[in-house]
Amino acid sequence: MLQKWHVFMLYTSVLPVASASKHRAQPCVALAAALPGLVIFPNSTLYDTHNFYWSERQSNLSPSCFVAPNTAQDVSTAVKVLTRHNAPFTVKGGGHTPFEGASSIEDGVTITLASLTDITVSADRKTVSVGAGNRWINVSEALDPLGLAVVGGRSATVGVSGLTLGGGISYFSGTRGWACDNVRNYEIVLASGEIVNASPVTNRDLFWALRGGGGTNFGIVTRFDLAAHEQGDLWASSLIWPGSVNTTLIPLLHDLLVRNLVADPAAHLYFILVNDASLGGYAVVSDQFHSTHANISPPAVFSPFHDVPALSVNTRIANVSRLSRDIEQAFGGRTTWWDTTVAATASPNLLLDIVPLFEAHVTRLRAAAEPVNSTMTPFMVFQPITLNILQAMQVNGGNALGLKPEDGPIMIVQVNVMWSSPLLDAAVEESCGRLIREIDTLAAERGARSKNGYIYMNYAGRPQDVYAGYGLESLARLRKTARKWDPNGEFRKLWKGYFKL
Ligand SMILES: Cc1cc2nc3c(=O)[nH]c(=O)nc-3n(C[C@H](O)[C@H](O)[C@H](O)COP(=O)(O)OP(=O)(O)OC[C@H]3O[C@@H](n4cnc5c(N)ncnc54)[C@H](O)[C@@H]3O)c2cc1C
């Protein structure tokens, strides 16, 4: 009786005024009938809680309702209702994609996985089963006290789902590859509503496709069974230098890419050029990690960086949870992320010559920001994909990214911008696209285009053709797998946003 009343209240609360909104609300009403108590309608605090994303551009969209399944069976029911109603929808994992519509939707249904938060460690400590609604901080807070870790995200509130489905760069990637290379099994709801598992022994084609191929073309993953490893505290150091020393630091970064990270694969870093008023203009920032080094003094692999006088240095030995909170980036504001990759060259000149292209982009953005009085913080982030990482990606039949050791090492060049005025959205996207094209052109001129022009999905801008960068062979295999597991193309048609095969 209570349930009926609840459904009635939901129904009346969305009783549409105009026929267009009636049409949009219908799938929500049907969902509320099929999953009583799990559908959240607008004009409620709970709706606002779910409609909160890392990037304001995602929060700006308003779905007709959210559905928050408690189990894989609930996800299956939701998928069946949505496909029966031919209803557009999206899926929110951690909601960290910067661009609007990636895991948010206007006038459609958002399936939020926020209630799928189980975390279970197997008796032999080798596998951690993680519900798809978890953030990485939930995982590390469960594992740190046990002396265990998984190859997962580095930042606390990023979602397990999106990060793992698109690849997943981790503190431990030098020895173990990316997050997707360390999934033992996926539990996934197909377009038919069927719940299946995918592993090296079950549904192997689907297992391969989910390893970096993204989720949105195949199904809604409800549980990731992740390989766990014994892990104590890590060494970490966060450094900030004045921008002027980038010409000293970039050659050191180049040495890491081609040699030093291979010699010491327990080391890991990212390296950022940023232009921000609070830093007095240009600065270089690097977060460095080492998963086995136990002394506070820098490991040899990073010593050359520590010899360059810095504005600030924060070195600590800490567990994954603390580090992932330390590097967390605040929610809110407008953001965009784009990326490309370049192949390593014999000298650091290619990386050095990318800097003036970034500086021209900064000048364009500053000129656009001034008249509308907007904040503007452009970043360029370098993240090495070294030979040891590429080798670790080949286990269990390899992943879907199309990257092979013989094509490496390569460097991810990521272009991020944070700003405040929506008036600048188009100008920022335009400038990022131009910068990426200029980097690609420069790399091509130097014979350093990475094979297939690989673009890391999890950092890509909306207009970027991510799957083309996986190469023809991988792309054909992904398309075949998507057609096999979703023969009627329901997800390709109804699951809006993000990258489509
Ligand atoms: C502050 C910050 C730090 C980051 N740090 C890292 C890092 O250390 N390493 C790294 O590799 N990347 C990192 N990223 C990038 C990150 O991997 C991507 O943004 C990723 O998509 C986030 O996953 P999510 O679940 O939070 O995103 P969402 O936006 O919720 O999801 C991304 C896409 O996956 C789909 N999806 C979500 N859940 C599922 C599911 N269960 N099944 C099928 N499809 C699903 C969504 O519909 C959406 O299209 C970071 C991003 C941010 C903003």
Coordinates of C-alpha atoms in Angstrom, one line a residue, residues 2-437:
L2 CA 2.8 2.3 1.0
Q3 CA 4.5 1.6 -2.3
K4 CA 1.4 2.4 -4.3
W5 CA 1.0 5.7 -2.5
H6 CA 4.6 6.5 -3.2
V7 CA 4.2 5.8 -6.9
F8 CA 1.0 7.8 -6.9
M9 CA 2.8 10.8 -5.3
L10 CA 5.6 10.5 -7.8
Y11 CA 3.1 10.3 -10.6
T12 CA 1.2 13.4 -9.5
S13 CA 4.4 15.3 -8.8
V14 CA 5.3 15.0 -12.4
L15 CA 1.8 15.4 -13.9
P16 CA 2.8 17.3 -17.0
V17 CA 1.5 20.6 -18.0
A18 CA 2.4 20.5 -21.7
S19 CA 2.2 17.4 -23.8
A20 CA 6.0 17.5 -24.6
S21 CA 6.9 17.2 -21.0
K22 CA 4.3 14.4 -20.6
H23 CA 6.1 12.5 -23.3
R24 CA 9.4 13.0 -21.5
A25 CA 8.1 12.1 -18.1
Q26 CA 6.5 8.8 -19.2
P27 CA 9.6 6.6 -18.9
C28 CA 10.2 8.0 -15.5
V29 CA 6.6 7.1 -14.4
A30 CA 7.1 3.6 -15.8
L31 CA 10.4 3.3 -14.0
A32 CA 8.8 4.4 -10.8
A33 CA 6.2 1.7 -11.2
A34 CA 8.8 -0.9 -11.9
L35 CA 11.4 0.2 -9.3
P36 CA 9.3 1.8 -6.5
G37 CA 11.3 4.2 -4.4
L38 CA 14.3 4.3 -6.7
V39 CA 13.2 7.1 -9.0
I40 CA 14.1 10.7 -8.1
F41 CA 12.1 13.5 -9.7
P42 CA 13.0 17.2 -10.0
N43 CA 12.4 19.8 -7.3
S44 CA 13.8 17.6 -4.5
T45 CA 17.0 17.8 -2.5
L46 CA 17.8 14.2 -3.6
Y47 CA 17.5 15.2 -7.2
D48 CA 20.0 18.1 -6.6
T49 CA 22.4 15.7 -4.8
H50 CA 22.4 13.4 -7.8
N51 CA 22.7 16.2 -10.3
F52 CA 26.0 17.4 -8.8
Y53 CA 29.0 16.6 -11.0
W54 CA 32.7 17.5 -10.8
S55 CA 32.2 19.8 -13.8
E56 CA 29.5 22.5 -13.7
R57 CA 28.9 21.9 -17.4
Q58 CA 27.5 18.5 -16.6
S59 CA 25.4 19.7 -13.6
N60 CA 23.8 22.3 -15.9
L61 CA 21.7 19.7 -17.7
S62 CA 18.5 18.5 -16.1
P63 CA 17.3 14.9 -16.6
S64 CA 13.6 14.2 -16.4
C65 CA 14.5 11.9 -13.5
F66 CA 17.3 9.9 -11.9
V67 CA 16.9 6.2 -11.3
A68 CA 19.2 4.8 -8.6
P69 CA 19.3 1.0 -8.7
N70 CA 20.4 -1.0 -5.6
T71 CA 21.3 -4.2 -7.5
A72 CA 22.3 -5.5 -10.9
Q73 CA 18.8 -6.8 -11.2
D74 CA 17.4 -3.3 -10.7
V75 CA 19.8 -2.0 -13.4
S76 CA 18.4 -4.8 -15.7
T77 CA 14.8 -3.7 -14.9
A78 CA 15.7 -0.1 -15.7
V79 CA 17.3 -1.1 -19.0
K80 CA 14.2 -3.1 -20.0
V81 CA 11.8 -0.3 -19.1
L82 CA 13.9 2.3 -21.0
T83 CA 14.3 0.2 -24.2
R84 CA 10.6 -0.6 -24.1
H85 CA 9.8 3.1 -24.0
N86 CA 12.5 3.9 -26.6
A87 CA 13.7 6.4 -23.9
P88 CA 17.0 8.3 -24.2
F89 CA 19.2 7.8 -21.1
T90 CA 22.7 8.1 -19.8
V91 CA 24.7 6.4 -17.0
K92 CA 26.5 8.2 -14.2
G93 CA 29.4 6.5 -12.5
G94 CA 31.5 9.0 -10.6
G95 CA 30.4 11.8 -13.0
H96 CA 33.9 13.2 -13.5
T97 CA 33.8 13.6 -17.3
P98 CA 34.2 17.4 -17.9
F99 CA 31.9 17.9 -20.9
E100 CA 28.2 18.2 -20.7
G101 CA 26.1 15.2 -21.7
A102 CA 28.9 12.6 -21.0
S103 CA 27.1 11.2 -18.0
S104 CA 24.3 13.8 -17.7
I105 CA 21.3 14.4 -20.0
E106 CA 18.7 17.0 -20.7
D107 CA 15.1 15.6 -20.9
G108 CA 16.1 12.0 -20.5
V109 CA 16.8 9.5 -17.7
T110 CA 20.0 9.3 -15.8
I111 CA 20.8 5.9 -14.3
T112 CA 23.0 6.8 -11.4
L113 CA 25.0 3.9 -10.0
A114 CA 25.6 5.7 -6.7
S115 CA 24.0 3.0 -4.6
L116 CA 26.1 0.1 -6.0
T117 CA 28.8 0.6 -3.3
D118 CA 29.7 -3.0 -2.2
I119 CA 33.4 -3.7 -1.7
T120 CA 34.4 -7.3 -0.9
V121 CA 37.9 -8.7 -0.6
S122 CA 38.3 -12.4 -1.5
A123 CA 39.5 -14.8 1.2
D124 CA 42.9 -15.2 -0.6
R125 CA 43.3 -11.3 -0.8
K126 CA 43.8 -11.5 -4.5
T127 CA 40.6 -10.0 -5.8
V128 CA 38.5 -7.0 -4.7
S129 CA 34.9 -6.9 -6.0
V130 CA 33.9 -3.3 -6.4
G131 CA 30.4 -2.1 -7.0
A132 CA 30.2 0.2 -10.0
G133 CA 29.0 3.3 -8.0
N134 CA 32.2 3.5 -5.9
R135 CA 34.7 6.3 -6.0
W136 CA 38.4 5.4 -5.7
I137 CA 38.5 6.8 -2.1
N138 CA 36.0 4.2 -1.0
V139 CA 38.2 1.5 -2.4
S140 CA 41.5 2.7 -0.9
E141 CA 39.8 3.4 2.5
A142 CA 38.7 -0.3 2.5
L143 CA 42.1 -1.6 1.3
D144 CA 44.7 0.6 3.1
P145 CA 44.0 -0.9 6.5
L146 CA 44.5 -4.4 5.0
G147 CA 47.8 -3.6 3.4
L148 CA 46.3 -4.1 -0.1
A149 CA 45.8 -1.9 -3.1
V150 CA 44.4 -2.1 -6.7
V151 CA 45.5 -0.5 -9.9
G152 CA 43.0 2.3 -9.8
G153 CA 42.6 6.1 -10.0
R154 CA 44.9 8.5 -8.3
S155 CA 42.3 11.1 -7.3
A156 CA 39.8 10.5 -4.5
T157 CA 36.4 11.2 -5.9
V158 CA 36.8 9.9 -9.4
G159 CA 34.5 7.1 -10.3
V160 CA 35.7 3.5 -10.5
S161 CA 33.5 2.9 -13.5
G162 CA 34.5 5.5 -16.1
L163 CA 38.1 5.4 -15.2
T164 CA 38.4 1.6 -15.5
L165 CA 36.3 1.3 -18.7
G166 CA 38.4 3.9 -20.6
G167 CA 41.8 2.7 -19.4
G168 CA 42.9 4.0 -16.0
I169 CA 46.3 5.5 -15.2
S170 CA 47.4 4.6 -11.7
Y171 CA 50.2 5.0 -9.2
F172 CA 51.1 1.4 -10.0
S173 CA 50.9 1.5 -13.8
G174 CA 54.7 1.1 -14.3
T175 CA 54.7 -2.4 -13.0
R176 CA 51.0 -3.4 -13.6
G177 CA 49.7 -1.5 -16.6
W178 CA 46.5 0.5 -16.5
A179 CA 43.3 -0.2 -14.4
C180 CA 41.7 -2.0 -17.3
D181 CA 44.6 -4.5 -17.4
N182 CA 43.9 -5.5 -13.9
V183 CA 40.2 -6.4 -14.1
R184 CA 39.6 -10.1 -13.5
N185 CA 35.9 -10.1 -14.3
Y186 CA 33.1 -7.6 -15.2
E187 CA 29.5 -8.1 -14.3
I188 CA 27.5 -6.3 -16.9
V189 CA 23.9 -5.7 -17.9
L190 CA 23.3 -6.0 -21.6
A191 CA 20.8 -4.1 -23.8
S192 CA 18.5 -7.0 -23.5
G193 CA 18.5 -6.7 -19.7
E194 CA 20.4 -10.0 -19.4
I195 CA 23.2 -9.9 -16.7
V196 CA 26.4 -11.6 -17.8
N197 CA 30.0 -11.9 -16.7
A198 CA 33.1 -11.3 -18.8
S199 CA 36.5 -12.6 -17.9
P200 CA 39.5 -14.4 -19.6
V201 CA 37.4 -17.6 -19.5
T202 CA 33.8 -16.3 -20.0
N203 CA 32.6 -14.1 -22.9
R204 CA 36.2 -13.3 -23.8
D205 CA 35.4 -11.0 -26.6
L206 CA 33.3 -8.8 -24.3
F207 CA 36.1 -8.9 -21.7
W208 CA 38.6 -7.7 -24.2
A209 CA 36.3 -4.9 -25.4
L210 CA 35.6 -3.6 -21.9
R211 CA 39.3 -3.3 -21.3
G212 CA 39.7 0.3 -22.5
G213 CA 36.9 0.2 -25.0
G214 CA 34.6 2.2 -22.7
G215 CA 31.2 1.0 -21.5
T216 CA 28.7 3.0 -23.4
N217 CA 28.6 0.8 -26.4
F218 CA 28.4 -2.6 -24.7
G219 CA 26.5 -2.5 -21.4
I220 CA 26.2 -1.2 -17.9
V221 CA 28.9 -2.7 -15.8
T222 CA 27.6 -3.3 -12.3
R223 CA 30.6 -4.8 -10.6
F224 CA 34.4 -4.9 -11.3
D225 CA 36.4 -7.7 -9.8
L226 CA 39.9 -6.1 -9.6
A227 CA 43.2 -7.8 -9.0
A228 CA 44.6 -6.8 -5.6
H229 CA 48.2 -6.6 -4.5
E230 CA 50.1 -6.3 -1.2
Q231 CA 51.0 -2.6 -0.8
G232 CA 52.4 -0.4 2.1
D233 CA 52.7 3.3 2.1
L234 CA 54.1 5.1 -1.0
W235 CA 56.7 7.8 -1.3
A236 CA 55.3 11.0 -2.9
S237 CA 56.4 14.5 -3.6
S238 CA 54.6 17.5 -5.0
L239 CA 56.8 20.2 -6.5
I240 CA 56.1 23.6 -7.9
W241 CA 58.8 25.5 -9.9
P242 CA 58.7 28.9 -11.7
G243 CA 57.6 28.5 -15.3
S244 CA 61.0 29.7 -16.5
V245 CA 62.7 26.4 -15.5
N246 CA 60.6 24.3 -17.9
T247 CA 63.6 24.2 -20.3
T248 CA 65.6 22.5 -17.6
L249 CA 62.8 20.2 -16.4
I250 CA 61.5 19.0 -19.8
P251 CA 64.7 17.2 -20.8
L252 CA 64.5 15.4 -17.4
L253 CA 61.0 14.4 -18.2
H254 CA 62.2 13.2 -21.6
D255 CA 64.8 11.0 -19.9
L256 CA 62.1 9.5 -17.7
L257 CA 60.0 8.6 -20.7
V258 CA 62.7 7.0 -22.7
R259 CA 64.9 5.4 -20.0
N260 CA 64.6 6.1 -16.3
L261 CA 61.0 5.0 -15.7
V262 CA 61.8 1.7 -17.5
A263 CA 64.8 1.2 -15.2
D264 CA 62.6 1.9 -12.1
P265 CA 59.0 1.0 -13.0
A266 CA 57.9 1.5 -9.4
A267 CA 58.2 5.2 -10.1
H268 CA 55.3 7.3 -11.5
L269 CA 54.7 10.9 -12.2
Y270 CA 52.7 13.5 -14.0
F271 CA 54.1 16.8 -15.1
I272 CA 52.1 20.0 -15.6
L273 CA 52.7 23.4 -17.2
V274 CA 50.1 25.8 -15.8
N275 CA 49.3 29.5 -16.2
D276 CA 47.5 30.9 -13.2
A277 CA 47.3 34.3 -11.6
S278 CA 47.7 32.8 -8.1
L279 CA 51.0 31.3 -9.2
G280 CA 52.2 34.6 -10.7
G281 CA 51.7 33.4 -14.2
Y282 CA 53.5 30.3 -15.6
A283 CA 54.6 27.5 -13.3
V284 CA 55.6 23.9 -13.6
V285 CA 54.0 21.4 -11.2
S286 CA 54.9 17.7 -10.8
D287 CA 53.4 15.0 -8.6
Q288 CA 55.8 12.1 -8.2
F289 CA 55.2 8.8 -6.6
H290 CA 57.2 5.6 -5.8
S291 CA 55.5 2.5 -4.6
T292 CA 58.5 0.8 -2.9
H293 CA 60.8 3.6 -1.8
A294 CA 60.6 3.9 2.0
N295 CA 62.9 6.9 2.8
I296 CA 61.8 10.5 2.7
S297 CA 64.8 11.5 0.5
P298 CA 63.9 11.2 -3.2
P299 CA 64.5 8.0 -5.1
A300 CA 67.4 8.2 -7.6
V301 CA 64.9 8.3 -10.5
F302 CA 63.6 11.6 -9.3
S303 CA 66.7 13.2 -7.8
P304 CA 67.5 15.4 -10.9
F305 CA 64.1 17.1 -10.5
H306 CA 64.8 17.7 -6.8
D307 CA 68.1 19.3 -7.6
V308 CA 66.3 22.1 -9.5
P309 CA 65.4 24.9 -7.0
A310 CA 61.6 24.8 -6.5
L311 CA 59.1 27.3 -5.2
S312 CA 57.7 24.6 -3.0
V313 CA 58.3 20.9 -2.2
N314 CA 56.0 18.7 -0.2
T315 CA 57.5 15.2 0.2
R316 CA 55.7 12.5 2.3
I317 CA 55.3 8.8 2.8
A318 CA 51.6 8.1 2.9
N319 CA 48.9 5.6 2.0
V320 CA 46.8 5.7 -1.2
S321 CA 43.9 7.3 0.5
R322 CA 45.9 10.3 1.8
L323 CA 47.7 10.8 -1.5
S324 CA 44.4 10.6 -3.5
R325 CA 42.9 13.2 -1.2
D326 CA 46.0 15.4 -1.5
I327 CA 45.8 15.5 -5.3
E328 CA 42.0 15.9 -5.4
Q329 CA 40.7 18.7 -7.6
A330 CA 37.8 20.7 -6.3
F331 CA 34.3 20.3 -7.8
G332 CA 32.6 23.1 -9.7
G333 CA 33.5 25.6 -12.3
R334 CA 33.7 25.1 -16.1
T335 CA 36.3 22.7 -17.4
T336 CA 37.4 21.0 -20.6
W337 CA 39.9 18.3 -21.2
W338 CA 41.5 17.3 -24.5
D339 CA 44.4 15.1 -25.3
T340 CA 46.7 13.6 -27.9
T341 CA 49.8 11.5 -27.9
V342 CA 53.3 11.9 -29.4
A343 CA 55.9 9.3 -29.9
A344 CA 59.2 9.6 -28.0
T345 CA 62.0 11.2 -30.1
A346 CA 65.7 10.9 -29.6
S347 CA 66.0 14.4 -28.2
P348 CA 63.6 16.4 -25.9
N349 CA 63.2 19.0 -28.6
L350 CA 59.7 18.0 -29.6
L351 CA 58.4 18.3 -26.0
L352 CA 60.3 21.6 -25.7
D353 CA 58.8 22.9 -28.9
I354 CA 55.3 22.2 -27.8
V355 CA 55.6 24.8 -25.0
P356 CA 55.4 27.9 -27.3
L357 CA 52.2 26.3 -28.8
F358 CA 50.8 26.1 -25.3
E359 CA 51.9 29.7 -24.6
A360 CA 50.1 30.9 -27.7
H361 CA 46.9 29.1 -26.5
V362 CA 47.3 30.8 -23.1
T363 CA 47.5 34.2 -24.9
R364 CA 44.4 33.5 -26.9
L365 CA 42.4 32.4 -23.8
R366 CA 43.6 35.4 -21.7
A367 CA 42.5 37.7 -24.5
A368 CA 39.1 36.1 -24.6
A369 CA 38.7 36.1 -20.8
E370 CA 39.5 39.7 -20.1
P371 CA 36.4 41.4 -21.7
V372 CA 34.0 39.1 -19.9
N373 CA 35.9 39.2 -16.6
S374 CA 36.2 35.4 -16.4
T375 CA 38.8 33.4 -14.5
M376 CA 41.0 31.3 -16.8
T377 CA 43.5 28.6 -15.9
P378 CA 45.0 26.7 -18.8
F379 CA 47.1 23.5 -18.1
M380 CA 49.2 21.2 -20.2
V381 CA 49.8 17.8 -18.6
F382 CA 52.4 15.3 -19.8
Q383 CA 51.9 11.7 -18.8
P384 CA 54.4 9.1 -20.0
I385 CA 53.3 5.7 -21.4
T386 CA 56.6 3.9 -21.1
L387 CA 57.7 0.6 -22.6
N388 CA 57.1 -1.3 -19.3
I389 CA 53.5 0.1 -19.2
L390 CA 52.9 -1.0 -22.8
Q391 CA 54.3 -4.5 -22.0
A392 CA 52.0 -4.7 -18.9
M393 CA 49.0 -3.9 -21.2
Q394 CA 49.5 -7.2 -23.1
V395 CA 48.5 -9.6 -20.4
N396 CA 45.4 -11.8 -20.7
G397 CA 45.0 -11.2 -24.4
G398 CA 45.8 -7.5 -24.3
N399 CA 43.4 -4.5 -24.1
A400 CA 41.4 -2.7 -26.7
L401 CA 43.6 0.5 -26.9
G402 CA 45.6 -0.7 -29.8
L403 CA 48.9 0.1 -28.2
K404 CA 51.9 -2.2 -28.5
P405 CA 55.4 -2.1 -27.0
E406 CA 57.0 -1.7 -30.4
D407 CA 55.0 1.6 -30.9
G408 CA 56.3 3.1 -27.7
P409 CA 57.3 4.9 -25.6
I410 CA 54.7 7.6 -26.1
M411 CA 53.7 10.7 -24.2
I412 CA 50.1 11.7 -23.4
V413 CA 49.8 15.5 -23.9
Q414 CA 46.7 16.7 -22.1
V415 CA 45.2 20.1 -22.6
N416 CA 42.9 21.2 -19.7
V417 CA 41.2 24.5 -19.0
M418 CA 39.2 25.8 -16.1
W419 CA 37.2 29.0 -16.4
S420 CA 34.2 30.7 -15.0
S421 CA 32.1 32.4 -17.7
P422 CA 29.8 30.2 -19.9
L423 CA 30.2 32.9 -22.5
L424 CA 33.7 31.5 -23.2
D425 CA 32.7 27.9 -23.7
A426 CA 33.0 28.0 -27.5
A427 CA 36.3 30.0 -27.5
V428 CA 37.9 27.7 -25.1
E429 CA 36.9 24.5 -27.0
E430 CA 38.1 26.2 -30.2
S431 CA 41.5 27.0 -28.8
C432 CA 42.0 23.6 -27.3
G433 CA 41.1 21.9 -30.6
R434 CA 43.5 24.2 -32.4
L435 CA 46.3 23.5 -29.9
I436 CA 45.8 19.7 -30.3
R437 CA 45.9 20.0 -34.1

